[in-house]
């Protein structure tokens, strides 16, 4: 979240600045800009700034140059970051005013780079990690697009058949006055509902969407969604490993940048959307403050496998926690890729069976009364 006056004063005093006054800057036009800043855009920007810093360009000028980007939203945000740098703010503070563009994790890494004097190196690592994470998430989403697309096409085709093809056949059946099989009656009743009472279906769908949305805004709703995400059949294991991969990748980045372990865990907890994982990480932070080993808390949760807790413990004891986290991130990313390939190989025959069942039901429902009718002659 953006820094308030008290937070800015405290942060700058910790960095040795003498504070005369802190005045809230008026909100610029960045929030009005059209477009979206994704991880790939940020990765390119970090790499450009890092390259210029290595070449001896000052941070203010580097940001000014990097602001010349095709992405209009990022360009507007970087203009405001540049103005903040001109006013004497550190890069991390300038970026923290745009939480919708720059995640707290990335700001924390940059803050650590400023404190250690290794900003160019940290930005390099941030660029690589951000790009790798974006590619990983893209693969996960890409694997879900195909089955979703097929299901949408099925719904559209089914709707056209039920509303355009079935009604004329219905008139023929009714003109014969013969008794219709149960399956045919169900098909015709559903067709009649779609044509004449479709607004009820729309109202039900909208009502369900609104109800679910409102429920997910409550704590109980967030907990329920988080639990289902981690435990739903087939998808639960995949979701868990996606979270574990991102946790370890982010932890490796923060530790590598020089962020203390307690602060690293706190930053990751605040950036995690799953409430179950967030609570586990908050408990981990408390345990670390009390001097406990990293594995002693994580192993109490069934969502953190023993392999992970033991490797992190070894890394903590050997002084290479970042290396252990990086190894685990690669392991879980590989596991996710393998599960996605398995999922893709299984979902296609499942969709074919589902589509065949729907088409078969319609065909049988239409042909059976015709067969019965011809059998009477």
XYZ file of C-alpha atoms in Angstrom:
377
model
C 0.000 0.000 0.000
C 1.111 3.632 -0.476
C 3.125 5.209 2.324
C 1.412 7.718 4.618
C 3.270 10.772 5.971
C 4.281 9.036 9.226
C 5.581 5.995 7.345
C 7.593 8.143 4.924
C 9.109 10.161 7.779
C 10.106 6.994 9.660
C 11.530 5.334 6.550
C 13.647 8.339 5.566
C 14.921 8.850 9.124
C 16.079 5.215 9.149
C 18.096 5.990 6.011
C 19.830 8.944 7.671
C 17.833 11.775 6.102
C 17.085 14.950 8.075
C 13.349 15.565 7.736
C 12.162 19.156 7.433
C 8.603 18.435 6.373
C 6.560 15.722 4.712
C 3.808 16.874 2.359
C 1.495 14.451 0.615
C 1.951 14.601 -3.123
C -1.182 15.156 -5.189
C -2.248 12.107 -7.119
C -0.982 12.217 -10.676
C -2.634 11.021 -13.848
C -1.139 7.522 -13.793
C -4.304 6.066 -12.253
C -6.302 7.437 -15.197
C -4.093 5.861 -17.846
C -5.576 3.112 -19.960
C -3.816 -0.227 -20.057
C -2.237 -2.776 -17.790
C 1.290 -3.350 -16.533
C 2.123 -7.040 -16.482
C 5.143 -8.874 -15.103
C 6.839 -8.967 -18.506
C 6.665 -5.166 -18.794
C 8.154 -4.768 -15.319
C 10.881 -7.309 -16.083
C 11.997 -5.357 -19.157
C 11.948 -2.088 -17.208
C 14.049 -3.538 -14.363
C 16.611 -4.862 -16.844
C 16.848 -1.495 -18.614
C 17.357 0.423 -15.363
C 19.948 -2.120 -14.179
C 21.879 -1.870 -17.459
C 22.005 1.919 -17.235
C 23.124 1.842 -13.593
C 25.997 -0.478 -14.556
C 26.948 2.006 -17.285
C 27.252 4.758 -14.687
C 23.926 6.489 -15.300
C 22.268 7.914 -12.172
C 19.073 6.300 -10.911
C 16.952 9.386 -11.657
C 18.141 9.611 -15.253
C 17.871 5.829 -15.669
C 14.217 5.888 -14.617
C 13.601 8.863 -16.912
C 14.993 6.912 -19.869
C 13.177 3.687 -18.918
C 9.917 5.642 -18.814
C 10.008 5.812 -22.619
C 8.114 2.564 -22.985
C 5.318 1.600 -25.422
C 3.118 0.650 -22.457
C 1.108 3.813 -21.752
C 0.174 2.786 -18.219
C 3.767 1.980 -17.233
C 4.975 5.163 -18.909
C 2.597 7.291 -16.812
C 3.591 5.477 -13.601
C 7.321 5.805 -14.331
C 6.845 9.539 -14.957
C 5.471 9.887 -11.433
C 8.261 7.700 -10.021
C 10.746 9.986 -11.792
C 9.177 13.072 -10.193
C 9.430 11.461 -6.756
C 13.113 10.683 -7.365
C 13.702 14.304 -8.334
C 12.141 15.300 -5.005
C 14.722 13.192 -3.164
C 12.794 10.012 -2.441
C 14.487 6.601 -2.776
C 13.299 4.398 -5.637
C 11.525 1.983 -3.266
C 9.518 4.806 -1.681
C 8.691 6.308 -5.084
C 7.452 2.945 -6.355
C 5.459 2.189 -3.199
C 3.034 4.929 -4.179
C 1.826 2.653 -6.989
C 0.877 -0.648 -5.305
C -1.321 -1.697 -8.234
C 1.697 -1.582 -10.530
C 4.552 -2.725 -8.283
C 3.931 -5.655 -5.887
C 5.191 -5.292 -2.309
C 7.603 -8.185 -2.900
C 9.408 -6.293 -5.662
C 9.483 -3.088 -3.622
C 10.971 -5.003 -0.691
C 13.730 -6.403 -2.914
C 14.564 -2.940 -4.257
C 14.574 -1.533 -0.715
C 17.117 -4.179 0.262
C 19.229 -3.345 -2.796
C 19.267 0.306 -1.806
C 20.309 -0.557 1.747
C 23.192 -2.793 0.610
C 24.316 -0.603 -2.284
C 23.723 -3.388 -4.827
C 20.724 -1.895 -6.604
C 21.887 -2.769 -10.135
C 22.550 -6.407 -9.182
C 19.225 -6.663 -7.354
C 17.355 -5.202 -10.333
C 19.058 -7.763 -12.581
C 17.919 -10.627 -10.349
C 14.465 -9.079 -10.069
C 14.190 -8.885 -13.858
C 15.114 -12.555 -14.290
C 12.858 -13.781 -11.481
C 9.887 -11.662 -12.586
C 10.184 -12.933 -16.166
C 10.539 -16.542 -14.998
C 7.522 -16.260 -12.702
C 5.453 -14.640 -15.457
C 6.361 -17.457 -17.858
C 5.473 -20.055 -15.230
C 2.054 -18.531 -14.522
C 1.463 -18.167 -18.263
C 2.039 -21.912 -18.746
C -0.426 -22.690 -15.961
C -3.089 -20.424 -17.438
C -2.413 -21.663 -20.957
C -3.107 -25.241 -19.912
C -6.542 -24.163 -18.654
C -7.535 -22.172 -21.742
C -8.104 -25.134 -24.089
C -10.652 -27.022 -21.955
C -12.394 -23.757 -21.075
C -12.629 -22.846 -24.776
C -14.034 -26.272 -25.682
C -16.657 -26.043 -22.930
C -17.743 -22.586 -24.114
C -18.072 -23.866 -27.689
C -20.115 -26.824 -26.424
C -22.500 -24.509 -24.594
C -22.940 -22.271 -27.655
C -23.524 -25.206 -30.026
C -25.940 -26.806 -27.567
C -27.861 -23.546 -27.229
C -28.187 -23.203 -31.022
C -29.398 -26.804 -31.384
C -31.948 -26.479 -28.590
C -33.348 -23.124 -29.722
C -33.154 -23.487 -33.529
C -33.222 -27.181 -34.438
C -35.450 -28.736 -31.777
C -38.520 -26.359 -31.965
C -39.592 -27.473 -35.506
C -39.235 -31.119 -34.447
C -41.306 -30.350 -31.347
C -44.162 -29.118 -33.545
C -44.083 -32.382 -35.502
C -44.221 -34.471 -32.320
C -47.126 -32.466 -30.914
C -49.096 -32.798 -34.167
C -48.996 -36.607 -33.889
C -50.551 -36.585 -30.411
C -48.541 -39.676 -29.413
C -46.961 -40.243 -26.012
C -43.335 -39.155 -25.881
C -40.491 -40.883 -24.008
C -39.293 -39.280 -20.754
C -35.980 -38.223 -22.318
C -37.806 -36.459 -25.153
C -40.177 -34.724 -22.722
C -37.181 -33.507 -20.697
C -35.453 -32.221 -23.837
C -38.555 -30.394 -25.073
C -39.267 -28.924 -21.631
C -35.723 -27.577 -21.382
C -35.960 -26.172 -24.913
C -39.227 -24.428 -24.022
C -37.586 -23.001 -20.907
C -34.645 -21.589 -22.902
C -36.934 -19.982 -25.485
C -39.796 -18.645 -23.372
C -38.359 -18.269 -19.875
C -34.685 -17.504 -20.552
C -34.835 -14.450 -18.281
C -35.230 -16.754 -15.270
C -31.987 -18.490 -16.239
C -30.219 -15.129 -16.582
C -31.593 -14.004 -13.211
C -30.428 -17.231 -11.548
C -26.930 -16.949 -13.040
C -26.578 -13.263 -12.104
C -27.934 -13.950 -8.617
C -25.468 -16.798 -8.078
C -22.534 -14.717 -9.335
C -23.435 -11.785 -7.066
C -24.034 -14.080 -4.074
C -20.705 -15.865 -4.573
C -18.906 -12.542 -5.052
C -20.370 -11.096 -1.852
C -19.580 -14.307 0.030
C -15.948 -14.248 -1.091
C -15.603 -10.737 0.341
C -16.237 -12.101 3.844
C -13.573 -13.849 5.913
C -15.533 -17.111 5.874
C -15.865 -16.835 2.099
C -12.153 -16.220 1.588
C -11.317 -19.166 3.841
C -13.754 -21.404 1.955
C -12.348 -20.449 -1.447
C -8.791 -20.905 -0.164
C -9.626 -24.335 1.263
C -11.317 -25.497 -1.945
C -8.402 -24.233 -4.028
C -5.998 -26.402 -2.041
C -8.205 -29.480 -1.593
C -10.459 -29.713 -4.651
C -10.073 -33.096 -6.385
C -7.522 -33.137 -9.235
C -6.845 -29.380 -9.060
C -5.975 -29.132 -5.357
C -2.547 -30.736 -5.644
C -1.698 -28.591 -8.654
C -2.740 -25.396 -6.859
C -0.660 -26.288 -3.802
C 2.457 -26.798 -5.882
C 1.881 -23.531 -7.749
C 1.799 -21.693 -4.398
C 4.862 -23.579 -3.135
C 6.797 -22.778 -6.315
C 5.980 -19.069 -6.034
C 6.753 -19.022 -2.293
C 10.206 -20.527 -2.775
C 10.982 -18.449 -5.867
C 10.082 -15.251 -4.014
C 11.926 -16.321 -0.865
C 15.070 -17.021 -2.904
C 14.802 -13.583 -4.511
C 14.337 -11.742 -1.207
C 17.073 -13.647 0.640
C 19.428 -13.179 -2.309
C 18.778 -9.435 -2.195
C 19.739 -9.319 1.473
C 16.276 -9.077 3.008
C 16.241 -10.703 6.492
C 14.348 -13.989 6.727
C 11.656 -12.616 9.058
C 10.956 -9.630 6.828
C 11.011 -11.882 3.749
C 8.361 -14.182 5.205
C 6.281 -11.153 6.228
C 6.418 -9.684 2.714
C 5.447 -13.006 1.119
C 2.575 -13.475 3.590
C 1.173 -10.033 2.738
C 1.353 -10.755 -0.993
C -0.268 -14.206 -0.817
C -3.966 -14.322 -1.725
C -4.698 -17.726 -0.169
C -5.728 -17.116 3.459
C -4.614 -20.589 4.597
C -1.100 -20.001 3.303
C -1.114 -16.471 4.712
C -1.950 -17.688 8.227
C 0.727 -20.387 8.021
C 3.324 -17.804 6.998
C 2.244 -15.401 9.749
C 2.711 -18.241 12.249
C 6.126 -18.913 10.709
C 7.089 -15.271 11.177
C 6.111 -15.405 14.870
C 8.092 -18.622 15.371
C 11.173 -17.158 13.683
C 10.980 -14.104 15.941
C 11.038 -16.490 18.898
C 14.159 -18.188 17.547
C 12.568 -21.358 16.154
C 13.867 -23.153 13.066
C 11.993 -22.567 9.825
C 10.902 -26.215 9.579
C 9.370 -26.437 13.061
C 6.363 -24.321 12.040
C 5.961 -25.320 8.398
C 5.888 -29.036 9.195
C 2.809 -28.472 11.367
C 0.842 -27.640 8.220
C -0.102 -30.463 5.859
C 0.278 -28.110 2.917
C 4.075 -27.918 3.247
C 5.713 -31.252 2.306
C 8.495 -32.721 4.417
C 10.955 -32.421 1.524
C 10.485 -28.664 1.529
C 10.740 -28.165 5.287
C 13.886 -30.302 5.519
C 15.652 -28.578 2.624
C 14.819 -25.137 4.027
C 16.119 -26.239 7.424
C 19.377 -27.425 5.843
C 19.652 -24.134 3.968
C 19.026 -22.129 7.137
C 21.639 -24.101 9.082
C 24.233 -23.908 6.297
C 23.695 -20.214 5.622
C 22.408 -20.840 2.085
C 18.666 -20.503 2.585
C 18.298 -18.669 -0.713
C 19.980 -21.512 -2.590
C 17.722 -24.114 -0.979
C 14.633 -22.041 -1.791
C 15.773 -21.659 -5.409
C 16.278 -25.431 -5.710
C 12.811 -26.042 -4.278
C 11.264 -23.495 -6.645
C 12.726 -25.329 -9.645
C 11.538 -28.652 -8.225
C 7.935 -27.511 -7.727
C 7.857 -25.741 -11.101
C 8.956 -28.996 -12.738
C 6.257 -30.879 -10.819
C 3.611 -28.382 -11.938
C 4.716 -28.698 -15.577
C 4.469 -32.493 -15.332
C 0.986 -32.292 -13.794
C -0.128 -29.846 -16.486
C 1.003 -32.247 -19.217
C -0.878 -35.069 -17.509
C -3.948 -32.861 -17.122
C -3.851 -31.888 -20.802
C -3.605 -35.536 -21.867
C -6.606 -36.505 -19.708
C -8.899 -33.558 -20.289
C -9.250 -34.118 -24.049
C -10.805 -37.622 -23.821
C -12.964 -36.418 -20.920
C -14.336 -33.572 -23.027
C -14.916 -35.954 -25.944
C -16.888 -38.303 -23.676
C -18.872 -35.377 -22.253
C -19.615 -34.017 -25.714
C -20.529 -37.476 -26.988
C -22.889 -38.023 -24.061
C -24.678 -34.717 -24.672
C -25.003 -35.329 -28.417
C -26.100 -38.920 -27.803
C -28.840 -37.805 -25.412
C -30.194 -35.308 -27.948
C -30.070 -37.816 -30.820
C -31.797 -40.571 -28.804
C -34.427 -38.124 -27.525
C -35.239 -37.102 -31.099
C -35.015 -40.481 -32.844
C -36.816 -42.611 -30.250
C -40.276 -41.034 -30.719
C -39.778 -41.111 -34.502
C -38.953 -44.827 -34.306
C -41.981 -45.458 -32.075
C -44.181 -43.526 -34.480
C -43.025 -45.460 -37.561
C -43.478 -48.739 -35.658
C -47.214 -48.047 -35.369
C -47.704 -48.250 -39.115
